[in-house]
Amino acid sequence: MKKVLLLGDSIRECYQEKVVEKIGEGYKIFYPNENCRFSAFTLNSLRYWFEYIPKDIDVIHWNNGLWDTAFINGEDTPFISVDEYIGYMQRILNVLRKECPNAKIILATITPTRKEKEYKKESRHFVGVISRYNDKLLEALRNQVDGINDLYNVVLPEVNEMICDDYIHLNEYGKEKCAAAVIQAIKRLK
């Protein structure tokens, strides 16, 4: 039986139940018991999560980024700069390789938000910023991982149909589509 670890923010929490339900026999799914939030939080929390997540994982499907790209508290810059984000993501990858040396790692891109999210004062997101962070992430890590799951381009063509009325999280249709993409990415690895 293949052991699969799902790591990621609330988008992972949106699709994980459907992945567990639909992946089929031969897979056991593990995940942190909480939202992995932003990249620095994930990096710090890995040591706690690996206290109850086995280290003989076969596949890791991982995303971070929506929190990192958020403009919070009315600020004019993202929560974490793109350079800091890439640095944290590299460090997370290094820890994953160390803790689960036999795992194949799939890096998922940051999902887009609906246009309305640009106008939410407490936490704004801009699709152009998300796209830029994704480009930098893929440039930095593409050749260091075993697979890429481009969830950004799974969601973007139907962003208004896949994202719920909070403008950021997946609705039922979005959960189905992203879960299918996650399962396909996992099963693509041999």
Coordinates of C-alpha atoms in Angstrom, one line a residue:
M1 CA 0.0 0.0 0.0
K2 CA 1.3 3.5 -1.0
K3 CA 1.5 6.1 1.8
V4 CA 0.6 9.6 0.6
L5 CA 1.2 12.8 2.5
L6 CA -1.0 15.8 1.6
L7 CA 0.6 19.1 2.8
G8 CA -0.9 22.5 2.3
D9 CA -3.1 25.3 3.3
S10 CA -6.9 25.5 3.4
I11 CA -7.0 24.6 -0.3
R12 CA -5.6 21.2 0.7
E13 CA -8.2 21.0 3.4
C14 CA -10.8 21.7 0.7
Y15 CA -9.9 18.8 -1.5
Q16 CA -8.4 16.2 0.9
E17 CA -11.6 14.5 1.9
K18 CA -12.4 13.9 -1.8
V19 CA -8.9 12.6 -2.4
V20 CA -9.3 10.1 0.5
E21 CA -12.7 9.1 -0.8
K22 CA -11.8 8.7 -4.5
I23 CA -8.2 7.7 -4.7
G24 CA -9.1 4.0 -4.5
E25 CA -7.5 1.0 -3.0
G26 CA -3.8 0.7 -2.6
Y27 CA -3.3 4.2 -1.0
K28 CA -3.3 5.4 2.5
I29 CA -3.6 9.2 2.9
F30 CA -1.9 11.2 5.7
Y31 CA -2.1 14.9 6.4
P32 CA -1.5 17.4 9.3
N33 CA -4.4 17.8 11.6
E34 CA -4.4 21.5 10.9
N35 CA -4.1 24.1 8.1
C36 CA -0.5 24.4 7.0
R37 CA -1.0 28.1 6.5
F38 CA 2.0 30.1 5.2
S39 CA 5.4 28.7 4.2
A40 CA 7.2 29.8 7.4
F41 CA 4.5 28.1 9.5
T42 CA 4.8 24.9 7.5
L43 CA 8.6 24.9 7.9
N44 CA 8.3 25.4 11.6
S45 CA 5.5 22.8 12.1
L46 CA 7.0 19.9 10.1
R47 CA 8.9 18.8 13.3
Y48 CA 5.6 18.5 15.1
W49 CA 3.7 16.8 12.3
F50 CA 6.3 14.2 11.8
E51 CA 5.7 13.1 15.4
Y52 CA 2.5 11.4 14.1
I53 CA 3.0 11.2 10.4
P54 CA 5.1 8.2 9.3
K55 CA 8.4 8.9 7.6
D56 CA 8.1 6.0 5.2
I57 CA 5.9 8.0 2.9
D58 CA 5.9 7.1 -0.8
V59 CA 4.4 10.3 -2.2
I60 CA 4.1 13.9 -0.9
H61 CA 1.7 16.3 -2.6
W62 CA 2.5 19.8 -1.3
N63 CA 1.4 23.4 -1.7
N64 CA 1.8 26.7 0.2
G65 CA 1.4 30.2 -1.0
L66 CA -2.0 31.8 -0.6
W67 CA -1.2 33.1 2.8
D68 CA 2.2 34.2 1.6
T69 CA 0.8 36.2 -1.3
A70 CA -2.0 37.9 0.8
F71 CA -2.0 41.7 1.3
I72 CA -3.1 41.9 5.0
N73 CA -4.1 44.7 7.3
G74 CA -4.3 47.2 4.4
E75 CA -0.5 46.9 3.6
D76 CA 0.8 47.5 0.2
T77 CA 3.0 44.4 -0.1
P78 CA 2.4 40.7 0.2
F79 CA 2.7 39.0 3.6
I80 CA 6.0 37.4 2.6
S81 CA 8.2 38.7 -0.2
V82 CA 8.7 36.4 -3.2
D83 CA 12.3 35.9 -2.3
E84 CA 11.4 34.9 1.3
Y85 CA 8.7 32.7 0.0
I86 CA 11.1 30.8 -2.3
G87 CA 13.6 30.6 0.5
Y88 CA 11.1 29.0 2.8
M89 CA 9.8 26.7 0.1
Q90 CA 13.4 25.5 -0.6
R91 CA 13.9 24.9 3.1
I92 CA 10.6 22.9 3.4
L93 CA 11.7 20.8 0.4
N94 CA 15.0 20.1 2.1
V95 CA 13.3 19.0 5.3
L96 CA 10.9 16.8 3.3
R97 CA 13.8 15.1 1.5
K98 CA 15.6 14.6 4.9
E99 CA 12.6 13.2 6.8
C100 CA 11.1 11.1 4.0
P101 CA 14.2 10.3 1.8
N102 CA 12.3 7.7 -0.3
A103 CA 9.3 9.9 -1.0
K104 CA 8.5 11.3 -4.5
I105 CA 7.5 14.9 -4.1
I106 CA 4.8 16.7 -6.1
L107 CA 4.8 20.5 -5.9
A108 CA 1.4 22.1 -6.5
T109 CA 1.1 25.7 -7.6
I110 CA -0.9 28.3 -5.8
T111 CA -4.5 28.5 -6.8
P112 CA -6.0 31.8 -8.1
T113 CA -8.6 33.8 -6.3
R114 CA -11.7 35.5 -7.8
K115 CA -11.3 39.1 -8.9
E116 CA -13.5 40.3 -6.0
K117 CA -10.7 39.3 -3.5
E118 CA -8.7 42.3 -4.6
Y119 CA -11.2 44.6 -2.8
K120 CA -11.4 42.8 0.6
K121 CA -9.7 45.2 3.0
E122 CA -8.6 42.7 5.7
S123 CA -6.9 40.3 3.2
R124 CA -6.6 41.0 -0.5
H125 CA -5.2 38.8 -3.2
F126 CA -4.2 39.7 -6.7
V127 CA -4.1 37.0 -9.4
G128 CA -1.1 38.7 -11.0
V129 CA 0.9 38.4 -7.8
I130 CA -0.1 34.8 -7.4
S131 CA 1.0 34.1 -10.9
R132 CA 4.4 35.8 -10.3
Y133 CA 5.0 33.8 -7.2
N134 CA 4.1 30.6 -9.1
D135 CA 6.5 31.5 -11.9
K136 CA 9.3 32.1 -9.4
L137 CA 8.5 28.9 -7.5
L138 CA 8.6 26.8 -10.6
E139 CA 11.8 28.4 -11.8
A140 CA 13.4 27.7 -8.4
L141 CA 12.1 24.2 -7.6
R142 CA 10.9 22.5 -10.8
N143 CA 14.0 20.5 -11.3
Q144 CA 14.2 19.5 -7.6
V145 CA 10.8 17.8 -7.3
D146 CA 9.4 14.6 -8.9
G147 CA 6.3 16.2 -10.3
I148 CA 4.3 19.5 -10.7
N149 CA 0.6 19.7 -10.2
D150 CA -0.4 23.0 -11.8
L151 CA -3.6 23.7 -9.7
Y152 CA -3.4 27.3 -10.7
N153 CA -4.2 26.4 -14.3
V154 CA -6.8 23.8 -13.2
V155 CA -8.8 26.5 -11.5
L156 CA -8.1 29.7 -13.5
P157 CA -10.2 28.9 -16.6
E158 CA -13.3 28.4 -14.4
V159 CA -12.3 30.5 -11.4
N160 CA -15.8 31.9 -10.9
E161 CA -17.3 28.5 -11.1
M162 CA -14.8 26.8 -8.8
I163 CA -14.2 29.3 -6.0
C164 CA -17.0 30.0 -3.5
D165 CA -18.4 33.3 -2.3
D166 CA -15.4 34.1 0.0
Y167 CA -13.5 34.5 -3.3
I168 CA -10.6 32.2 -2.2
H169 CA -11.8 28.7 -1.2
L170 CA -13.0 25.8 -3.4
N171 CA -16.7 25.1 -3.7
E172 CA -18.0 21.6 -4.3
Y173 CA -17.2 21.7 -8.0
G174 CA -13.8 23.1 -7.3
K175 CA -13.1 20.4 -4.7
E176 CA -14.0 17.7 -7.3
K177 CA -11.8 19.2 -10.0
C178 CA -8.8 19.8 -7.8
A179 CA -9.1 16.4 -6.1
A180 CA -9.2 14.7 -9.5
A181 CA -6.0 16.7 -10.5
V182 CA -4.3 15.6 -7.2
I183 CA -5.2 12.0 -7.7
Q184 CA -4.0 12.1 -11.3
A185 CA -0.7 13.7 -10.2
I186 CA -0.2 11.0 -7.5
K187 CA -1.0 8.1 -9.8
R188 CA 1.2 9.5 -12.5
L189 CA 4.3 8.8 -10.4
K190 CA 5.6 5.2 -10.7

